[in-house]
mmCIF file of C-alpha atoms in Angstrom:
data_model
loop_
_atom_site.group_PDB
_atom_site.id
_atom_site.type_symbol
_atom_site.label_atom_id
_atom_site.label_comp_id
_atom_site.label_asym_id
_atom_site.label_seq_id
_atom_site.Cartn_x
_atom_site.Cartn_y
_atom_site.Cartn_z
ATOM 1 C CA MET A 1 26.412 42.354 34.872
ATOM 2 C CA PRO A 2 28.425 43.536 32.056
ATOM 3 C CA GLN A 3 29.680 40.437 29.504
ATOM 4 C CA ASN A 4 32.602 38.481 30.308
ATOM 5 C CA GLN A 5 32.396 39.393 34.158
ATOM 6 C CA GLY A 6 30.853 37.802 36.895
ATOM 7 C CA PRO A 7 32.039 37.966 40.207
ATOM 8 C CA GLY A 8 32.819 34.874 42.416
ATOM 9 C CA VAL A 9 29.761 33.594 44.481
ATOM 10 C CA ARG A 10 31.437 34.104 47.724
ATOM 11 C CA ARG A 11 32.448 37.340 46.710
ATOM 12 C CA ARG A 12 29.172 38.509 45.394
ATOM 13 C CA VAL A 13 27.746 36.902 48.782
ATOM 14 C CA LEU A 14 30.320 39.278 50.999
ATOM 15 C CA ALA A 15 29.615 42.352 49.166
ATOM 16 C CA SER A 16 25.640 42.125 49.214
ATOM 17 C CA ALA A 17 25.635 41.692 53.123
ATOM 18 C CA LEU A 18 27.951 44.709 53.623
ATOM 19 C CA THR A 19 25.858 46.550 51.383
ATOM 20 C CA GLN A 20 23.059 45.514 53.532
ATOM 21 C CA LEU A 21 24.661 46.076 57.154
ATOM 22 C CA ARG A 22 25.368 49.754 55.922
ATOM 23 C CA GLU A 23 21.908 50.526 54.411
ATOM 24 C CA GLU A 24 20.742 48.721 58.193
ATOM 25 C CA ALA A 25 23.313 51.133 59.887
ATOM 26 C CA GLY A 26 21.831 53.966 58.347
ATOM 27 C CA LEU A 27 25.119 55.434 56.585
ATOM 28 C CA ASP A 28 26.062 56.594 53.045
ATOM 29 C CA PHE A 29 29.521 56.164 51.314
ATOM 30 C CA ASP A 30 30.322 59.784 52.647
ATOM 31 C CA ASP A 31 29.902 58.344 56.301
ATOM 32 C CA VAL A 32 32.054 55.582 55.847
ATOM 33 C CA ILE A 33 34.666 57.868 53.879
ATOM 34 C CA ALA A 34 34.778 60.227 57.150
ATOM 35 C CA GLU A 35 35.106 57.239 59.886
ATOM 36 C CA LEU A 36 37.655 55.190 57.685
ATOM 37 C CA GLY A 37 38.963 57.352 55.174
ATOM 38 C CA TYR A 38 38.315 55.231 52.263
ATOM 39 C CA SER A 39 37.744 56.624 48.674
ATOM 40 C CA LYS A 40 34.399 56.451 47.286
ATOM 41 C CA SER A 41 35.614 54.370 44.371
ATOM 42 C CA LYS A 42 36.836 51.674 47.046
ATOM 43 C CA ILE A 43 33.470 51.659 48.667
ATOM 44 C CA SER A 44 31.960 51.377 45.309
ATOM 45 C CA ARG A 45 34.000 48.286 44.114
ATOM 46 C CA ILE A 46 33.696 46.482 46.940
ATOM 47 C CA GLU A 47 29.763 46.605 47.241
ATOM 48 C CA SER A 48 29.398 45.865 43.641
ATOM 49 C CA ALA A 49 32.086 43.148 43.911
ATOM 50 C CA VAL A 50 34.380 44.359 41.330
ATOM 51 C CA THR A 51 37.070 43.811 44.173
ATOM 52 C CA GLY A 52 37.554 41.295 46.801
ATOM 53 C CA VAL A 53 37.643 42.686 50.383
ATOM 54 C CA SER A 54 40.419 41.830 53.079
ATOM 55 C CA ILE A 55 39.996 40.613 56.268
ATOM 56 C CA VAL A 56 40.908 44.222 57.595
ATOM 57 C CA ASP A 57 38.445 45.805 55.631
ATOM 58 C CA ALA A 58 35.900 43.156 56.288
ATOM 59 C CA LYS A 59 36.577 44.003 60.111
ATOM 60 C CA ALA A 60 36.463 47.493 59.788
ATOM 61 C CA LEU A 61 33.556 47.924 57.642
ATOM 62 C CA ALA A 62 31.468 45.208 60.267
ATOM 63 C CA GLU A 63 32.708 46.953 63.407
ATOM 64 C CA LEU A 64 31.115 50.362 61.129
ATOM 65 C CA TYR A 65 28.121 48.757 60.827
ATOM 66 C CA ARG A 66 27.595 47.477 64.322
ATOM 67 C CA ALA A 67 27.178 44.116 63.261
ATOM 68 C CA GLU A 68 26.576 41.405 65.522
ATOM 69 C CA PRO A 69 29.739 39.777 67.347
ATOM 70 C CA GLU A 70 28.381 36.824 65.223
ATOM 71 C CA LYS A 71 27.922 38.089 61.371
ATOM 72 C CA GLN A 72 31.188 39.370 62.318
ATOM 73 C CA GLN A 73 32.630 36.267 62.634
ATOM 74 C CA TRP A 74 30.719 35.260 59.367
ATOM 75 C CA LEU A 75 31.923 38.188 57.597
ATOM 76 C CA LEU A 76 35.493 37.997 58.479
ATOM 77 C CA LYS A 77 35.035 33.647 57.622
ATOM 78 C CA LEU A 78 33.620 34.862 54.247
ATOM 79 C CA ALA A 79 36.403 37.146 53.202
ATOM 80 C CA LYS A 80 38.892 34.838 53.951
ATOM 81 C CA VAL A 81 37.705 31.919 52.234
ATOM 82 C CA ALA A 82 36.979 34.166 49.392
ATOM 83 C CA LYS A 83 40.215 34.881 48.737
ATOM 84 C CA LYS A 84 41.594 30.918 48.368
ATOM 85 C CA ARG A 85 42.514 29.678 45.123
ATOM 86 C CA GLY A 86 40.413 26.836 44.007
ATOM 87 C CA TRP A 87 41.741 23.704 42.400
ATOM 88 C CA TRP A 88 41.316 25.227 39.438
ATOM 89 C CA HIS A 89 44.410 27.727 39.645
ATOM 90 C CA VAL A 90 46.533 25.091 38.109
ATOM 91 C CA TYR A 91 44.593 25.566 34.885
ATOM 92 C CA GLY A 92 44.572 29.245 34.385
ATOM 93 C CA ASP A 93 47.294 29.196 31.836
ATOM 94 C CA VAL A 94 44.863 27.531 29.667
ATOM 95 C CA LEU A 95 41.607 29.381 30.681
ATOM 96 C CA PHE A 96 40.355 31.891 28.619
ATOM 97 C CA ASP A 97 39.257 34.504 30.716
ATOM 98 C CA TRP A 98 35.799 35.060 30.305
ATOM 99 C CA PHE A 99 35.307 31.094 31.197
ATOM 100 C CA SER A 100 37.623 31.157 34.030
ATOM 101 C CA GLU A 101 34.668 32.759 36.125
ATOM 102 C CA TYR A 102 32.285 29.905 34.739
ATOM 103 C CA VAL A 103 34.649 27.608 36.152
ATOM 104 C CA VAL A 104 34.435 29.275 39.518
ATOM 105 C CA LEU A 105 30.984 29.713 39.856
ATOM 106 C CA GLU A 106 29.981 25.775 38.482
ATOM 107 C CA SER A 107 32.942 24.679 41.551
ATOM 108 C CA GLU A 108 30.474 26.633 44.001
ATOM 109 C CA ALA A 109 26.907 25.721 42.642
ATOM 110 C CA VAL A 110 24.560 22.780 43.848
ATOM 111 C CA ALA A 111 23.014 22.217 40.483
ATOM 112 C CA VAL A 112 22.901 23.775 37.121
ATOM 113 C CA ASP A 113 20.092 23.217 34.480
ATOM 114 C CA THR A 114 21.260 23.760 31.048
ATOM 115 C CA PHE A 115 20.123 23.239 27.435
ATOM 116 C CA GLU A 116 22.232 22.629 24.293
ATOM 117 C CA ILE A 117 21.608 22.355 20.918
ATOM 118 C CA ASP A 118 23.952 20.858 19.124
ATOM 119 C CA LEU A 119 27.157 19.537 21.269
ATOM 120 C CA ILE A 120 27.170 17.340 24.573
ATOM 121 C CA PRO A 121 27.582 19.454 27.467
ATOM 122 C CA GLY A 122 31.195 19.654 28.822
ATOM 123 C CA LEU A 123 29.824 17.383 31.940
ATOM 124 C CA PHE A 124 29.049 15.232 30.236
ATOM 125 C CA GLN A 125 32.020 14.948 27.499
ATOM 126 C CA THR A 126 34.596 11.829 26.885
ATOM 127 C CA PRO A 127 38.150 12.900 26.811
ATOM 128 C CA GLU A 128 38.021 12.157 22.869
ATOM 129 C CA TYR A 129 34.616 14.291 22.800
ATOM 130 C CA ALA A 130 36.370 17.265 24.747
ATOM 131 C CA ARG A 131 39.738 16.966 22.654
ATOM 132 C CA GLN A 132 38.105 17.068 19.927
ATOM 133 C CA MET A 133 36.062 20.097 20.655
ATOM 134 C CA VAL A 134 39.035 21.832 22.047
ATOM 135 C CA ARG A 135 40.721 21.791 18.545
ATOM 136 C CA ALA A 136 37.583 22.754 16.977
ATOM 137 C CA PHE A 137 37.613 26.073 18.816
ATOM 138 C CA ASP A 138 41.110 26.908 19.181
ATOM 139 C CA PRO A 139 42.761 25.165 15.817
ATOM 140 C CA HIS A 140 45.917 26.630 16.892
ATOM 141 C CA ALA A 141 46.326 25.312 20.569
ATOM 142 C CA THR A 142 49.639 23.481 21.384
ATOM 143 C CA ASP A 143 49.002 19.892 21.878
ATOM 144 C CA ALA A 144 49.996 20.398 26.101
ATOM 145 C CA VAL A 145 47.220 22.974 26.065
ATOM 146 C CA VAL A 146 44.664 21.167 24.755
ATOM 147 C CA GLY A 147 45.604 18.131 26.762
ATOM 148 C CA LYS A 148 45.664 20.550 29.500
ATOM 149 C CA ARG A 149 42.039 22.062 28.514
ATOM 150 C CA VAL A 150 40.862 17.962 28.167
ATOM 151 C CA GLU A 151 42.025 17.343 31.585
ATOM 152 C CA LEU A 152 40.214 20.708 33.312
ATOM 153 C CA ARG A 153 36.965 19.487 31.750
ATOM 154 C CA GLN A 154 37.701 15.755 33.245
ATOM 155 C CA ALA A 155 37.827 17.544 36.345
ATOM 156 C CA ARG A 156 34.875 19.504 36.348
ATOM 157 C CA GLN A 157 33.232 15.995 36.073
ATOM 158 C CA ILE A 158 34.500 14.828 39.761
ATOM 159 C CA ARG A 159 31.483 16.408 41.936
ATOM 160 C CA LEU A 160 29.021 15.123 38.705
ATOM 161 C CA GLU A 161 30.226 11.555 39.483
ATOM 162 C CA ASP A 162 30.598 11.892 43.370
ATOM 163 C CA GLY A 163 27.073 13.141 43.433
ATOM 164 C CA SER A 164 27.956 16.622 44.890
ATOM 165 C CA PHE A 165 26.406 18.138 42.186
ATOM 166 C CA SER A 166 23.285 17.500 40.312
ATOM 167 C CA VAL A 167 22.642 18.248 36.281
ATOM 168 C CA TRP A 168 19.562 18.701 34.919
ATOM 169 C CA ALA A 169 20.302 18.536 30.812
ATOM 170 C CA ILE A 170 18.074 19.033 27.920
ATOM 171 C CA LEU A 171 19.556 18.040 24.822
ATOM 172 C CA ASP A 172 18.481 18.881 21.416
ATOM 173 C CA GLU A 173 18.468 15.913 19.070
ATOM 174 C CA ALA A 174 21.122 17.398 16.712
ATOM 175 C CA ALA A 175 23.765 17.124 20.266
ATOM 176 C CA LEU A 176 23.372 13.392 19.629
ATOM 177 C CA ARG A 177 23.816 13.129 15.894
ATOM 178 C CA ARG A 178 26.314 15.481 15.144
ATOM 179 C CA VAL A 179 29.782 13.379 14.799
ATOM 180 C CA VAL A 180 32.412 14.507 16.855
ATOM 181 C CA GLY A 181 35.562 12.450 15.976
ATOM 182 C CA GLY A 182 34.965 9.085 14.048
ATOM 183 C CA PRO A 183 32.259 7.109 14.541
ATOM 184 C CA GLU A 184 33.506 5.019 17.270
ATOM 185 C CA ASP A 185 34.193 8.052 19.213
ATOM 186 C CA HIS A 186 30.749 9.091 18.767
ATOM 187 C CA GLN A 187 29.193 5.832 19.951
ATOM 188 C CA ALA A 188 31.293 5.844 22.992
ATOM 189 C CA GLN A 189 30.246 9.162 23.734
ATOM 190 C CA LEU A 190 26.507 8.175 23.294
ATOM 191 C CA ARG A 191 27.331 5.040 25.477
ATOM 192 C CA HIS A 192 28.854 7.201 28.112
ATOM 193 C CA LEU A 193 25.776 9.782 28.144
ATOM 194 C CA LEU A 194 23.517 6.895 29.000
ATOM 195 C CA GLU A 195 25.999 5.979 31.810
ATOM 196 C CA LEU A 196 25.488 9.237 33.461
ATOM 197 C CA ALA A 197 22.178 9.712 32.388
ATOM 198 C CA ALA A 198 21.379 6.482 34.889
ATOM 199 C CA LEU A 199 23.227 8.330 38.119
ATOM 200 C CA PRO A 200 20.742 9.381 40.750
ATOM 201 C CA ASN A 201 21.910 13.414 40.415
ATOM 202 C CA VAL A 202 21.454 13.375 36.672
ATOM 203 C CA THR A 203 18.199 13.846 34.843
ATOM 204 C CA LEU A 204 18.476 13.792 30.842
ATOM 205 C CA GLN A 205 15.843 14.944 28.319
ATOM 206 C CA VAL A 206 16.310 15.106 24.493
ATOM 207 C CA LEU A 207 13.894 17.490 22.824
ATOM 208 C CA PRO A 208 13.239 15.498 18.841
ATOM 209 C CA PHE A 209 13.276 17.095 15.762
ATOM 210 C CA ALA A 210 9.817 16.244 15.728
ATOM 211 C CA LYS A 211 8.694 18.823 18.188
ATOM 212 C CA GLY A 212 8.893 21.433 15.992
ATOM 213 C CA PRO A 213 10.131 25.121 16.903
ATOM 214 C CA HIS A 214 10.605 26.019 21.108
ATOM 215 C CA ILE A 215 11.099 28.925 23.227
ATOM 216 C CA ALA A 216 14.545 28.419 23.361
ATOM 217 C CA MET A 217 15.464 27.859 19.579
ATOM 218 C CA GLY A 218 18.874 29.477 18.705
ATOM 219 C CA THR A 219 20.345 29.986 22.359
ATOM 220 C CA ALA A 220 21.998 27.052 24.339
ATOM 221 C CA PHE A 221 22.108 28.194 28.159
ATOM 222 C CA ALA A 222 23.157 27.287 31.531
ATOM 223 C CA LEU A 223 21.250 28.295 34.847
ATOM 224 C CA LEU A 224 23.278 27.668 37.922
ATOM 225 C CA LYS A 225 22.096 26.995 41.213
ATOM 226 C CA PHE A 226 23.237 28.060 44.640
ATOM 227 C CA ILE A 227 22.126 27.512 48.129
ATOM 228 C CA ASP A 228 23.127 31.261 49.290
ATOM 229 C CA PHE A 229 22.923 33.484 46.758
ATOM 230 C CA PRO A 230 20.554 33.771 43.407
ATOM 231 C CA SER A 231 21.046 31.689 40.826
ATOM 232 C CA VAL A 232 23.120 32.932 37.214
ATOM 233 C CA ILE A 233 22.605 32.579 33.900
ATOM 234 C CA TYR A 234 25.683 31.821 31.651
ATOM 235 C CA ILE A 235 25.365 31.860 27.665
ATOM 236 C CA GLU A 236 28.456 31.172 25.622
ATOM 237 C CA ASN A 237 29.445 32.998 21.976
ATOM 238 C CA LEU A 238 32.075 33.023 20.359
ATOM 239 C CA SER A 239 34.128 35.825 21.553
ATOM 240 C CA GLY A 240 33.168 35.206 25.504
ATOM 241 C CA GLY A 241 30.493 34.462 27.650
ATOM 242 C CA LEU A 242 27.434 36.719 29.465
ATOM 243 C CA TYR A 243 26.457 36.412 33.267
ATOM 244 C CA LEU A 244 23.125 37.207 33.962
ATOM 245 C CA ASP A 245 21.717 37.453 37.595
ATOM 246 C CA ASP A 246 18.679 39.923 37.903
ATOM 247 C CA ASP A 247 15.368 38.385 38.899
ATOM 248 C CA ALA A 248 13.658 39.288 35.388
ATOM 249 C CA GLU A 249 16.243 37.253 33.474
ATOM 250 C CA ASN A 250 16.224 34.319 36.203
ATOM 251 C CA GLU A 251 12.385 34.244 35.814
ATOM 252 C CA ARG A 252 12.854 34.536 32.031
ATOM 253 C CA TYR A 253 15.284 31.447 32.074
ATOM 254 C CA SER A 254 13.584 29.593 34.838
ATOM 255 C CA LEU A 255 10.278 29.194 32.248
ATOM 256 C CA ALA A 256 12.045 28.406 29.203
ATOM 257 C CA MET A 257 13.718 25.520 31.219
ATOM 258 C CA ASP A 258 10.152 24.537 32.309
ATOM 259 C CA HIS A 259 8.663 24.898 28.685
ATOM 260 C CA LEU A 260 11.765 22.876 27.572
ATOM 261 C CA ARG A 261 10.710 20.088 30.073
ATOM 262 C CA ALA A 262 7.466 19.928 29.131
ATOM 263 C CA ALA A 263 8.583 19.764 25.025
ATOM 264 C CA ALA A 264 11.037 17.032 25.543
ATOM 265 C CA LEU A 265 10.983 13.524 25.841
ATOM 266 C CA ASP A 266 11.029 12.282 29.318
ATOM 267 C CA PRO A 267 14.004 10.843 30.766
ATOM 268 C CA LYS A 268 13.316 6.725 29.364
ATOM 269 C CA GLY A 269 11.519 8.249 26.213
ATOM 270 C CA SER A 270 15.123 9.959 25.921
ATOM 271 C CA ALA A 271 17.506 7.109 26.695
ATOM 272 C CA ALA A 272 15.280 5.107 23.904
ATOM 273 C CA LEU A 273 16.269 7.681 21.500
ATOM 274 C CA VAL A 274 19.913 7.604 22.211
ATOM 275 C CA GLU A 275 19.981 4.297 21.946
ATOM 276 C CA GLN A 276 18.203 4.712 18.493
ATOM 277 C CA VAL A 277 20.693 6.893 17.424
ATOM 278 C CA ILE A 278 23.948 4.415 18.524
ATOM 279 C CA GLY A 279 22.225 1.752 16.716
ATOM 280 C CA ASP A 280 21.949 4.005 13.659
ATOM 281 C CA ARG A 281 25.751 4.167 13.372
#
């Protein structure tokens, strides 16, 4: 998948299902062109999930591929749902294009494994910590834009707090010790971290400096997990986001996460280190 792109999960599931049905029917692009009059580029865009699929097109393709009635109904429902705007739409004017897809993916994921080096993950950030981070990343943003981006970050945390989304976070010790805002803001953030770590759907581990080198040095990442689709790896940089989803990449980053889990302190020891850092301030 190219950098700064990553079609929504539902669109990708629909594209994958249509591709599979076409292949099972023994049809190629030329057959679809002959029967439906579509262009080759249109079929390619549909099957690669570059573009969405209208309900009319989903119905025509499902019938051409002789999908079972139940399968056709599922495809039509998926096509309809995939076009709906999500709750994040109201924040579209302040979202970077490359991050908007992450918000979509995160909203549809059931869990995320994440490793951060020198910052607290957005899902764990207090409003003041988030405000400081937004300012640091985009110094020229207006107060209104900053406020709305902070609001978005807080909205993303609702699923964490209501238990519908699970997070396994491994933080380098640097993330705990880097002061963002004033000393009181920093302590409030660390206390908030401990509160979230006590939730049944949150696992927090800290990788202490004393552990030395490790498999993911210099590379923070998130591994988003879904019920009906392969995991997607997200890596962020200064100019955009990279989305990875092939089997080899999933295996590589899942292995890295396992290594980090083994190297980091267990949840109890991690909470103790957070307490220690709070006491050091």
